[in-house]
mmCIF file of C-alpha atoms in Angstrom:
data_model
loop_
_atom_site.group_PDB
_atom_site.id
_atom_site.type_symbol
_atom_site.label_atom_id
_atom_site.label_comp_id
_atom_site.label_asym_id
_atom_site.label_seq_id
_atom_site.Cartn_x
_atom_site.Cartn_y
_atom_site.Cartn_z
ATOM 1 C CA UNK A 1 8.530 -7.440 -31.055
ATOM 2 C CA UNK A 2 10.402 -5.927 -28.939
ATOM 3 C CA UNK A 3 9.879 -2.037 -29.732
ATOM 4 C CA UNK A 4 5.727 -3.535 -29.320
ATOM 5 C CA UNK A 5 6.619 -4.807 -26.337
ATOM 6 C CA UNK A 6 8.389 -0.891 -25.003
ATOM 7 C CA UNK A 7 5.403 0.657 -26.990
ATOM 8 C CA UNK A 8 2.874 -1.167 -25.241
ATOM 9 C CA UNK A 9 5.109 0.286 -21.520
ATOM 10 C CA UNK A 10 5.018 2.927 -21.955
ATOM 11 C CA UNK A 11 1.632 3.602 -23.647
ATOM 12 C CA UNK A 12 0.111 2.196 -20.054
ATOM 13 C CA UNK A 13 3.089 4.259 -17.880
ATOM 14 C CA UNK A 14 0.867 7.035 -19.783
ATOM 15 C CA UNK A 15 -2.424 6.051 -19.390
ATOM 16 C CA UNK A 16 -1.551 5.643 -15.594
ATOM 17 C CA UNK A 17 -0.625 9.272 -15.305
ATOM 18 C CA UNK A 18 -3.432 10.602 -17.044
ATOM 19 C CA UNK A 19 -5.433 8.712 -14.407
ATOM 20 C CA UNK A 20 -3.511 10.058 -11.718
ATOM 21 C CA UNK A 21 -2.400 13.395 -12.540
ATOM 22 C CA UNK A 22 -6.364 13.435 -13.756
ATOM 23 C CA UNK A 23 -7.598 12.352 -10.627
ATOM 24 C CA UNK A 24 -5.678 14.178 -8.244
ATOM 25 C CA UNK A 25 -6.490 17.839 -10.018
ATOM 26 C CA UNK A 26 -10.069 16.795 -9.251
ATOM 27 C CA UNK A 27 -9.985 16.732 -5.433
ATOM 28 C CA UNK A 28 -7.210 19.677 -5.799
ATOM 29 C CA UNK A 29 -7.012 23.188 -7.097
ATOM 30 C CA UNK A 30 -4.310 22.798 -9.439
ATOM 31 C CA UNK A 31 -3.013 26.314 -12.241
ATOM 32 C CA UNK A 32 -3.460 25.839 -15.455
ATOM 33 C CA UNK A 33 0.359 26.869 -16.081
ATOM 34 C CA UNK A 34 1.576 23.961 -13.269
ATOM 35 C CA UNK A 35 -0.108 21.070 -14.987
ATOM 36 C CA UNK A 36 2.202 20.464 -18.040
ATOM 37 C CA UNK A 37 5.360 20.002 -14.761
ATOM 38 C CA UNK A 38 2.119 17.549 -13.340
ATOM 39 C CA UNK A 39 1.675 15.221 -15.787
ATOM 40 C CA UNK A 40 6.014 15.405 -17.159
ATOM 41 C CA UNK A 41 7.300 14.823 -12.947
ATOM 42 C CA UNK A 42 3.926 12.222 -12.998
ATOM 43 C CA UNK A 43 4.895 9.893 -15.968
ATOM 44 C CA UNK A 44 8.609 10.635 -14.839
ATOM 45 C CA UNK A 45 8.069 8.691 -11.699
ATOM 46 C CA UNK A 46 6.446 5.797 -12.807
ATOM 47 C CA UNK A 47 8.821 5.671 -15.220
ATOM 48 C CA UNK A 48 11.453 5.180 -12.515
ATOM 49 C CA UNK A 49 9.447 3.005 -10.568
ATOM 50 C CA UNK A 50 8.782 1.180 -13.836
ATOM 51 C CA UNK A 51 12.247 0.175 -14.653
ATOM 52 C CA UNK A 52 13.632 -1.547 -11.490
ATOM 53 C CA UNK A 53 14.211 -4.557 -11.116
ATOM 54 C CA UNK A 54 11.528 -5.978 -7.522
ATOM 55 C CA UNK A 55 14.282 -7.302 -5.610
ATOM 56 C CA UNK A 56 14.130 -9.828 -3.245
ATOM 57 C CA UNK A 57 13.896 -8.761 0.439
ATOM 58 C CA UNK A 58 17.895 -9.227 2.051
ATOM 59 C CA UNK A 59 18.449 -12.911 4.273
ATOM 60 C CA UNK A 60 18.990 -11.530 7.763
ATOM 61 C CA UNK A 61 22.981 -12.134 8.546
ATOM 62 C CA UNK A 62 23.980 -14.925 10.396
ATOM 63 C CA UNK A 63 24.023 -13.618 14.193
ATOM 64 C CA UNK A 64 26.545 -14.670 16.421
ATOM 65 C CA UNK A 65 27.038 -17.318 19.391
ATOM 66 C CA UNK A 66 27.464 -13.716 21.376
ATOM 67 C CA UNK A 67 25.050 -11.815 20.203
ATOM 68 C CA UNK A 68 22.025 -14.111 21.019
ATOM 69 C CA UNK A 69 23.673 -14.324 24.138
ATOM 70 C CA UNK A 70 23.899 -10.709 24.476
ATOM 71 C CA UNK A 71 19.681 -10.349 23.955
ATOM 72 C CA UNK A 72 18.761 -12.128 26.766
ATOM 73 C CA UNK A 73 19.340 -9.974 30.144
ATOM 74 C CA UNK A 74 17.263 -11.098 32.935
ATOM 75 C CA UNK A 75 14.660 -8.544 32.640
ATOM 76 C CA UNK A 76 14.631 -8.632 29.025
ATOM 77 C CA UNK A 77 14.725 -10.240 25.492
ATOM 78 C CA UNK A 78 16.140 -8.123 22.936
ATOM 79 C CA UNK A 79 14.580 -8.484 19.452
ATOM 80 C CA UNK A 80 15.953 -9.520 16.179
ATOM 81 C CA UNK A 81 13.749 -7.234 14.401
ATOM 82 C CA UNK A 82 14.014 -4.089 15.985
ATOM 83 C CA UNK A 83 16.379 -4.213 18.890
ATOM 84 C CA UNK A 84 13.748 -3.301 21.222
ATOM 85 C CA UNK A 85 13.516 -5.224 24.381
ATOM 86 C CA UNK A 86 10.406 -6.577 25.668
ATOM 87 C CA UNK A 87 9.144 -8.751 28.494
ATOM 88 C CA UNK A 88 7.700 -11.488 25.872
ATOM 89 C CA UNK A 89 7.643 -11.495 22.319
ATOM 90 C CA UNK A 90 5.165 -13.428 22.170
ATOM 91 C CA UNK A 91 2.653 -9.887 20.662
ATOM 92 C CA UNK A 92 5.325 -7.862 19.449
ATOM 93 C CA UNK A 93 6.070 -10.893 16.827
ATOM 94 C CA UNK A 94 3.059 -11.392 16.233
ATOM 95 C CA UNK A 95 1.952 -7.946 15.748
ATOM 96 C CA UNK A 96 4.825 -8.530 12.739
ATOM 97 C CA UNK A 97 3.035 -11.917 11.408
ATOM 98 C CA UNK A 98 5.504 -14.117 13.178
ATOM 99 C CA UNK A 99 5.127 -16.964 15.460
ATOM 100 C CA UNK A 100 8.065 -17.608 17.853
ATOM 101 C CA UNK A 101 9.027 -21.154 14.946
ATOM 102 C CA UNK A 102 9.418 -19.423 12.960
ATOM 103 C CA UNK A 103 10.842 -16.289 14.169
ATOM 104 C CA UNK A 104 13.783 -18.630 15.027
ATOM 105 C CA UNK A 105 14.131 -20.245 11.865
ATOM 106 C CA UNK A 106 14.446 -16.624 10.161
ATOM 107 C CA UNK A 107 17.311 -16.028 12.734
ATOM 108 C CA UNK A 108 18.562 -18.899 13.647
ATOM 109 C CA UNK A 109 17.716 -19.533 17.265
ATOM 110 C CA UNK A 110 18.245 -22.591 19.004
ATOM 111 C CA UNK A 111 14.424 -24.139 20.350
ATOM 112 C CA UNK A 112 15.049 -23.507 23.096
ATOM 113 C CA UNK A 113 15.527 -19.264 22.828
ATOM 114 C CA UNK A 114 13.450 -18.174 25.825
ATOM 115 C CA UNK A 115 10.364 -16.063 24.511
ATOM 116 C CA UNK A 116 10.397 -14.021 27.862
ATOM 117 C CA UNK A 117 12.452 -12.959 30.502
ATOM 118 C CA UNK A 118 13.577 -15.162 33.306
ATOM 119 C CA UNK A 119 12.318 -11.700 35.676
ATOM 120 C CA UNK A 120 9.113 -11.654 34.239
ATOM 121 C CA UNK A 121 8.846 -15.430 35.087
ATOM 122 C CA UNK A 122 9.923 -15.983 38.336
ATOM 123 C CA UNK A 123 7.072 -13.342 39.347
ATOM 124 C CA UNK A 124 4.449 -15.233 37.370
ATOM 125 C CA UNK A 125 5.012 -18.043 38.761
ATOM 126 C CA UNK A 126 4.987 -16.193 41.857
ATOM 127 C CA UNK A 127 1.773 -14.807 41.747
ATOM 128 C CA UNK A 128 0.166 -18.378 40.459
ATOM 129 C CA UNK A 129 1.380 -19.915 43.735
ATOM 130 C CA UNK A 130 -0.154 -17.198 45.925
ATOM 131 C CA UNK A 131 -3.178 -18.179 44.586
ATOM 132 C CA UNK A 132 -2.902 -21.960 44.922
ATOM 133 C CA UNK A 133 -2.673 -22.475 41.231
ATOM 134 C CA UNK A 134 -1.419 -26.292 40.615
ATOM 135 C CA UNK A 135 -2.212 -27.639 43.912
ATOM 136 C CA UNK A 136 -4.272 -30.263 44.641
ATOM 137 C CA UNK A 137 -7.589 -29.170 45.664
ATOM 138 C CA UNK A 138 -8.087 -30.009 49.435
ATOM 139 C CA UNK A 139 -10.545 -32.750 50.825
ATOM 140 C CA UNK A 140 -12.077 -30.173 52.336
ATOM 141 C CA UNK A 141 -15.346 -30.509 51.280
ATOM 142 C CA UNK A 142 -16.557 -34.020 51.505
ATOM 143 C CA UNK A 143 -14.833 -33.169 55.442
ATOM 144 C CA UNK A 144 -17.427 -30.734 55.698
ATOM 145 C CA UNK A 145 -20.221 -33.145 54.466
ATOM 146 C CA UNK A 146 -19.603 -35.925 57.317
ATOM 147 C CA UNK A 147 -19.025 -33.502 60.349
ATOM 148 C CA UNK A 148 -22.822 -31.533 59.965
#
């Protein structure tokens, strides 16, 4: 029974190697003398791949409170995914297929861990205030109607 499984796997690897070499040769110029080496190389590569056990993704290391504090600076938030600093994490996380909640859970971060730097947030707040956003609309429109 085990011999049948090994034979099936071996013939399957051989068939895949033949398909790969066939496709390669049809699209590339290969000398006749190089074919045996090409076939052997592809077969050996596929055999090595088939023999490896799939490994689970490594669990991210537990972060210390000091590491978490150091990742937050006034001008950048250091990503634990790639070690680079960002003003806002949302776009960076989206490119990696994460949402802020999943990122916090993955790295064991507190729920109040910021996703935007303090300097960027202050700049946006100042811009909004200068544009008058968030203020009640002035009642100048009804007053103007009464004055006519």
